[in-house]
Amino acid sequence: MFRERRVGSRRVTLVAGAVLVLTGATSAFFAVPALAITPAQQAADSSPKVVGTPCTSAAVACVDVRKKQAWLIKDGKVLRGPVAIATGGKGEDTPTGDVFRVYRKDKTHTSSEFPLKNGQPAPMPDSVFFEDGGIAFHAGAPSRASAGCVHLGAADALAFFNFLQVGDHVQVKDGPVAAPDPTVSSGNSGNDNNSSDDNGDNGGGHDGGGHHDDSNDD
């Protein structure tokens, strides 16, 4: 009888120990602090929506991947757009997010990773890089999918290059419903309101020109 009690006691002790271990592990799990939200993300989340776009006023450039449209934004209002764009094709999607930041501009950038059919580096005029891996706005055919970049028509690419500055925030949305704009009818208006703020090439050590198809841009 005493032996049975000892076994029972050991089993109770083991169970109690397991409960304590699990309790400790659970406490440790819940004690881990939540990931801090960056000031940039806070600004993106708390800023008002820019009428006619899926982005907030924290953005200087806005992209809607699903609708294939982009905008330039100043003081919470659309400065240019919507303009027609092309984004990444299947398996080479343009990344989405609210806190991309322009880190380099290169007016005459070329891509040796995706050369032309004749073997020469592919031109990426008016490149504005905003995400690691060479993701950029640049002149390219808006009718043809890219390898992750945002293709703009020549006039729009120049406007984006001239207006966007290193440090400006870019929001890339995957097709949320845009806020209604009661003053503008539907349709693209990408050829108005060119910016006159022209900055030259801001060089950087990151050669990010990998996102380009293998044919000439129109």
mmCIF file of C-alpha atoms in Angstrom:
data_model
loop_
_atom_site.group_PDB
_atom_site.id
_atom_site.type_symbol
_atom_site.label_atom_id
_atom_site.label_comp_id
_atom_site.label_asym_id
_atom_site.label_seq_id
_atom_site.Cartn_x
_atom_site.Cartn_y
_atom_site.Cartn_z
ATOM 1 C CA MET A 1 0.000 0.000 0.000
ATOM 2 C CA PHE A 2 2.857 2.365 0.880
ATOM 3 C CA ARG A 3 4.488 1.552 -2.465
ATOM 4 C CA GLU A 4 1.329 2.495 -4.357
ATOM 5 C CA ARG A 5 1.187 5.810 -2.494
ATOM 6 C CA ARG A 6 4.796 6.598 -3.428
ATOM 7 C CA VAL A 7 4.084 5.916 -7.092
ATOM 8 C CA GLY A 8 0.995 8.056 -6.865
ATOM 9 C CA SER A 9 2.946 10.812 -5.185
ATOM 10 C CA ARG A 10 5.654 10.709 -7.853
ATOM 11 C CA ARG A 11 3.048 10.914 -10.584
ATOM 12 C CA VAL A 12 1.413 13.898 -8.907
ATOM 13 C CA THR A 13 4.812 15.524 -8.536
ATOM 14 C CA LEU A 14 5.637 14.987 -12.206
ATOM 15 C CA VAL A 15 2.296 16.345 -13.298
ATOM 16 C CA ALA A 16 2.681 19.340 -11.033
ATOM 17 C CA GLY A 17 6.172 19.912 -12.403
ATOM 18 C CA ALA A 18 4.896 19.755 -15.950
ATOM 19 C CA VAL A 19 2.187 22.285 -15.095
ATOM 20 C CA LEU A 20 4.807 24.588 -13.603
ATOM 21 C CA VAL A 21 7.016 24.231 -16.691
ATOM 22 C CA LEU A 22 4.103 24.945 -19.012
ATOM 23 C CA THR A 23 2.994 27.863 -16.856
ATOM 24 C CA GLY A 24 6.515 29.283 -16.918
ATOM 25 C CA ALA A 25 6.778 28.850 -20.680
ATOM 26 C CA THR A 26 3.401 30.500 -21.199
ATOM 27 C CA SER A 27 4.375 33.400 -18.968
ATOM 28 C CA ALA A 28 7.638 33.797 -20.839
ATOM 29 C CA PHE A 29 5.782 33.755 -24.159
ATOM 30 C CA PHE A 30 3.370 36.457 -23.125
ATOM 31 C CA ALA A 31 6.157 38.437 -21.506
ATOM 32 C CA VAL A 32 7.867 38.949 -24.893
ATOM 33 C CA PRO A 33 7.141 42.540 -25.911
ATOM 34 C CA ALA A 34 5.230 43.156 -29.117
ATOM 35 C CA LEU A 35 7.243 44.350 -32.096
ATOM 36 C CA ALA A 36 7.527 48.115 -31.983
ATOM 37 C CA ILE A 37 5.797 50.085 -34.711
ATOM 38 C CA THR A 38 8.175 52.480 -36.398
ATOM 39 C CA PRO A 39 7.376 56.209 -36.581
ATOM 40 C CA ALA A 40 7.056 55.853 -40.345
ATOM 41 C CA GLN A 41 4.453 53.106 -39.967
ATOM 42 C CA GLN A 42 2.624 55.120 -37.325
ATOM 43 C CA ALA A 43 2.503 58.079 -39.685
ATOM 44 C CA ALA A 44 1.261 55.873 -42.528
ATOM 45 C CA ASP A 45 -1.448 54.372 -40.316
ATOM 46 C CA SER A 46 -2.619 57.602 -38.698
ATOM 47 C CA SER A 47 -2.506 59.960 -41.676
ATOM 48 C CA PRO A 48 -5.735 60.670 -43.573
ATOM 49 C CA LYS A 49 -6.467 58.922 -46.847
ATOM 50 C CA VAL A 50 -5.623 60.923 -49.959
ATOM 51 C CA VAL A 51 -8.833 61.387 -51.919
ATOM 52 C CA GLY A 52 -8.867 59.380 -55.127
ATOM 53 C CA THR A 53 -6.043 57.056 -54.077
ATOM 54 C CA PRO A 54 -5.592 54.002 -51.829
ATOM 55 C CA CYS A 55 -2.742 55.718 -49.930
ATOM 56 C CA THR A 56 -2.435 58.108 -47.007
ATOM 57 C CA SER A 57 -0.932 61.572 -46.924
ATOM 58 C CA ALA A 58 2.294 60.180 -45.415
ATOM 59 C CA ALA A 59 3.189 59.021 -48.927
ATOM 60 C CA VAL A 60 4.785 61.170 -51.608
ATOM 61 C CA ALA A 61 4.289 58.471 -54.244
ATOM 62 C CA CYS A 62 1.433 55.978 -54.304
ATOM 63 C CA VAL A 63 1.051 52.780 -56.350
ATOM 64 C CA ASP A 64 -2.006 50.596 -56.809
ATOM 65 C CA VAL A 65 -0.709 47.244 -58.077
ATOM 66 C CA ARG A 66 -4.091 45.761 -58.964
ATOM 67 C CA LYS A 67 -5.436 48.806 -60.809
ATOM 68 C CA LYS A 68 -2.029 49.535 -62.396
ATOM 69 C CA GLN A 69 -2.091 53.202 -61.420
ATOM 70 C CA ALA A 70 0.275 55.569 -59.626
ATOM 71 C CA TRP A 71 0.145 59.067 -58.172
ATOM 72 C CA LEU A 72 2.429 61.808 -56.897
ATOM 73 C CA ILE A 73 1.176 63.424 -53.701
ATOM 74 C CA LYS A 74 1.950 66.790 -52.126
ATOM 75 C CA ASP A 75 0.479 68.120 -48.877
ATOM 76 C CA GLY A 76 -2.112 65.360 -48.844
ATOM 77 C CA LYS A 77 -3.424 66.087 -52.344
ATOM 78 C CA VAL A 78 -2.830 64.476 -55.719
ATOM 79 C CA LEU A 79 -0.227 66.397 -57.689
ATOM 80 C CA ARG A 80 -0.125 64.017 -60.657
ATOM 81 C CA GLY A 81 -2.196 60.979 -61.535
ATOM 82 C CA PRO A 82 -3.601 58.533 -61.799
ATOM 83 C CA VAL A 83 -1.039 57.547 -64.408
ATOM 84 C CA ALA A 84 -0.830 54.182 -66.149
ATOM 85 C CA ILE A 85 1.895 51.833 -64.918
ATOM 86 C CA ALA A 86 3.074 48.239 -65.202
ATOM 87 C CA THR A 87 4.259 46.248 -62.203
ATOM 88 C CA GLY A 88 5.909 42.868 -61.727
ATOM 89 C CA GLY A 89 4.712 39.801 -63.537
ATOM 90 C CA LYS A 90 3.861 36.432 -62.037
ATOM 91 C CA GLY A 91 6.613 35.243 -59.719
ATOM 92 C CA GLU A 92 8.313 38.651 -59.846
ATOM 93 C CA ASP A 93 5.692 40.676 -58.022
ATOM 94 C CA THR A 94 6.266 44.258 -57.019
ATOM 95 C CA PRO A 95 6.490 44.251 -53.207
ATOM 96 C CA THR A 96 3.711 46.006 -51.302
ATOM 97 C CA GLY A 97 3.986 48.079 -48.141
ATOM 98 C CA ASP A 98 3.470 51.481 -46.543
ATOM 99 C CA VAL A 99 6.974 52.564 -45.559
ATOM 100 C CA PHE A 100 9.224 52.210 -48.581
ATOM 101 C CA ARG A 101 11.650 55.097 -48.878
ATOM 102 C CA VAL A 102 13.474 56.568 -51.860
ATOM 103 C CA TYR A 103 17.159 55.809 -51.358
ATOM 104 C CA ARG A 104 18.719 56.518 -54.751
ATOM 105 C CA LYS A 105 18.074 58.270 -58.062
ATOM 106 C CA ASP A 106 19.899 57.529 -61.310
ATOM 107 C CA LYS A 107 18.833 59.318 -64.475
ATOM 108 C CA THR A 108 20.821 57.091 -66.846
ATOM 109 C CA HIS A 109 20.766 53.752 -65.039
ATOM 110 C CA THR A 110 21.213 50.520 -67.006
ATOM 111 C CA SER A 111 20.681 46.903 -66.011
ATOM 112 C CA SER A 112 23.306 44.302 -66.796
ATOM 113 C CA GLU A 113 21.331 41.593 -64.984
ATOM 114 C CA PHE A 114 18.575 41.755 -67.593
ATOM 115 C CA PRO A 115 20.419 42.758 -70.795
ATOM 116 C CA LEU A 116 18.897 43.520 -74.165
ATOM 117 C CA LYS A 117 18.743 40.845 -76.859
ATOM 118 C CA ASN A 118 21.962 42.220 -78.342
ATOM 119 C CA GLY A 119 23.715 41.712 -75.011
ATOM 120 C CA GLN A 120 23.926 45.383 -74.108
ATOM 121 C CA PRO A 121 22.748 46.542 -70.651
ATOM 122 C CA ALA A 122 19.059 47.416 -70.682
ATOM 123 C CA PRO A 123 18.275 51.117 -70.199
ATOM 124 C CA MET A 124 16.274 52.179 -67.139
ATOM 125 C CA PRO A 125 15.888 55.939 -67.678
ATOM 126 C CA ASP A 126 14.897 58.165 -64.761
ATOM 127 C CA SER A 127 15.239 55.437 -62.142
ATOM 128 C CA VAL A 128 14.032 56.194 -58.622
ATOM 129 C CA PHE A 129 14.936 53.287 -56.328
ATOM 130 C CA PHE A 130 12.722 52.769 -53.283
ATOM 131 C CA GLU A 131 13.183 49.134 -52.187
ATOM 132 C CA ASP A 132 16.104 46.732 -51.813
ATOM 133 C CA GLY A 133 16.718 44.451 -54.767
ATOM 134 C CA GLY A 134 16.643 47.251 -57.301
ATOM 135 C CA ILE A 135 12.917 48.010 -57.177
ATOM 136 C CA ALA A 136 12.413 51.387 -58.835
ATOM 137 C CA PHE A 137 10.129 53.687 -60.737
ATOM 138 C CA HIS A 138 11.591 54.133 -64.215
ATOM 139 C CA ALA A 139 10.663 54.762 -67.830
ATOM 140 C CA GLY A 140 9.314 51.633 -69.459
ATOM 141 C CA ALA A 141 6.300 50.379 -71.338
ATOM 142 C CA PRO A 142 3.216 50.589 -69.053
ATOM 143 C CA SER A 143 1.681 47.839 -71.178
ATOM 144 C CA ARG A 144 4.380 45.267 -70.343
ATOM 145 C CA ALA A 145 4.973 43.578 -66.986
ATOM 146 C CA SER A 146 8.297 44.238 -65.309
ATOM 147 C CA ALA A 147 10.495 42.024 -63.157
ATOM 148 C CA GLY A 148 9.357 43.911 -60.056
ATOM 149 C CA CYS A 149 9.885 47.574 -60.928
ATOM 150 C CA VAL A 150 7.173 50.118 -61.676
ATOM 151 C CA HIS A 151 7.168 51.010 -65.393
ATOM 152 C CA LEU A 152 6.010 54.524 -66.254
ATOM 153 C CA GLY A 153 5.586 56.255 -69.580
ATOM 154 C CA ALA A 154 8.476 58.551 -70.475
ATOM 155 C CA ALA A 155 6.779 61.809 -69.430
ATOM 156 C CA ASP A 156 5.485 60.334 -66.187
ATOM 157 C CA ALA A 157 8.865 58.768 -65.345
ATOM 158 C CA LEU A 158 10.519 62.155 -65.795
ATOM 159 C CA ALA A 159 7.930 63.795 -63.548
ATOM 160 C CA PHE A 160 8.438 61.150 -60.841
ATOM 161 C CA PHE A 161 12.218 61.515 -61.140
ATOM 162 C CA ASN A 162 12.102 65.290 -60.867
ATOM 163 C CA PHE A 163 9.651 65.387 -57.974
ATOM 164 C CA LEU A 164 10.721 62.506 -55.735
ATOM 165 C CA GLN A 165 13.663 63.108 -53.427
ATOM 166 C CA VAL A 166 15.829 60.754 -51.393
ATOM 167 C CA GLY A 167 13.973 60.050 -48.152
ATOM 168 C CA ASP A 168 10.463 60.423 -49.583
ATOM 169 C CA HIS A 169 8.004 57.719 -48.614
ATOM 170 C CA VAL A 170 6.377 55.414 -51.139
ATOM 171 C CA GLN A 171 3.264 53.337 -50.481
ATOM 172 C CA VAL A 172 2.509 50.343 -52.703
ATOM 173 C CA LYS A 173 -0.980 48.962 -52.298
ATOM 174 C CA ASP A 174 -2.366 45.738 -53.686
ATOM 175 C CA GLY A 175 -5.698 47.095 -54.822
ATOM 176 C CA PRO A 176 -7.702 48.376 -51.830
ATOM 177 C CA VAL A 177 -10.769 50.405 -52.720
ATOM 178 C CA ALA A 178 -9.773 53.990 -53.374
ATOM 179 C CA ALA A 179 -11.437 56.851 -51.528
ATOM 180 C CA PRO A 180 -14.013 58.497 -53.802
ATOM 181 C CA ASP A 181 -13.004 61.774 -55.382
ATOM 182 C CA PRO A 182 -16.158 63.867 -55.885
ATOM 183 C CA THR A 183 -14.402 66.459 -58.054
ATOM 184 C CA VAL A 184 -12.709 64.234 -60.634
ATOM 185 C CA SER A 185 -14.413 61.921 -63.100
ATOM 186 C CA SER A 186 -12.987 58.483 -63.852
ATOM 187 C CA GLY A 187 -10.144 58.061 -66.321
ATOM 188 C CA ASN A 188 -6.439 58.709 -66.398
ATOM 189 C CA SER A 189 -5.049 62.228 -66.258
ATOM 190 C CA GLY A 190 -1.369 61.441 -66.295
ATOM 191 C CA ASN A 191 -0.171 64.278 -68.508
ATOM 192 C CA ASP A 192 -0.969 67.236 -66.281
ATOM 193 C CA ASN A 193 0.791 68.986 -63.442
ATOM 194 C CA ASN A 194 4.424 68.293 -64.182
ATOM 195 C CA SER A 195 6.660 69.145 -61.261
ATOM 196 C CA SER A 196 9.401 71.695 -61.793
ATOM 197 C CA ASP A 197 11.491 70.522 -58.849
ATOM 198 C CA ASP A 198 14.357 68.885 -60.741
ATOM 199 C CA ASN A 199 17.092 67.121 -58.861
ATOM 200 C CA GLY A 200 19.970 65.400 -60.568
ATOM 201 C CA ASP A 201 21.304 61.940 -59.976
ATOM 202 C CA ASN A 202 21.832 61.150 -56.308
ATOM 203 C CA GLY A 203 24.482 58.501 -56.545
ATOM 204 C CA GLY A 204 24.692 55.574 -54.201
ATOM 205 C CA GLY A 205 26.755 52.458 -53.760
ATOM 206 C CA HIS A 206 23.849 50.070 -54.265
ATOM 207 C CA ASP A 207 23.634 48.883 -57.843
ATOM 208 C CA GLY A 208 20.036 47.813 -57.878
ATOM 209 C CA GLY A 209 19.186 47.643 -61.561
ATOM 210 C CA GLY A 210 18.060 44.053 -61.686
ATOM 211 C CA HIS A 211 14.382 44.514 -62.386
ATOM 212 C CA HIS A 212 13.866 44.992 -66.074
ATOM 213 C CA ASP A 213 12.653 42.910 -68.952
ATOM 214 C CA ASP A 214 14.944 41.917 -71.800
ATOM 215 C CA SER A 215 13.611 44.158 -74.536
ATOM 216 C CA ASN A 216 13.735 47.847 -75.309
ATOM 217 C CA ASP A 217 11.330 50.092 -73.462
ATOM 218 C CA ASP A 218 8.851 52.030 -75.533
#
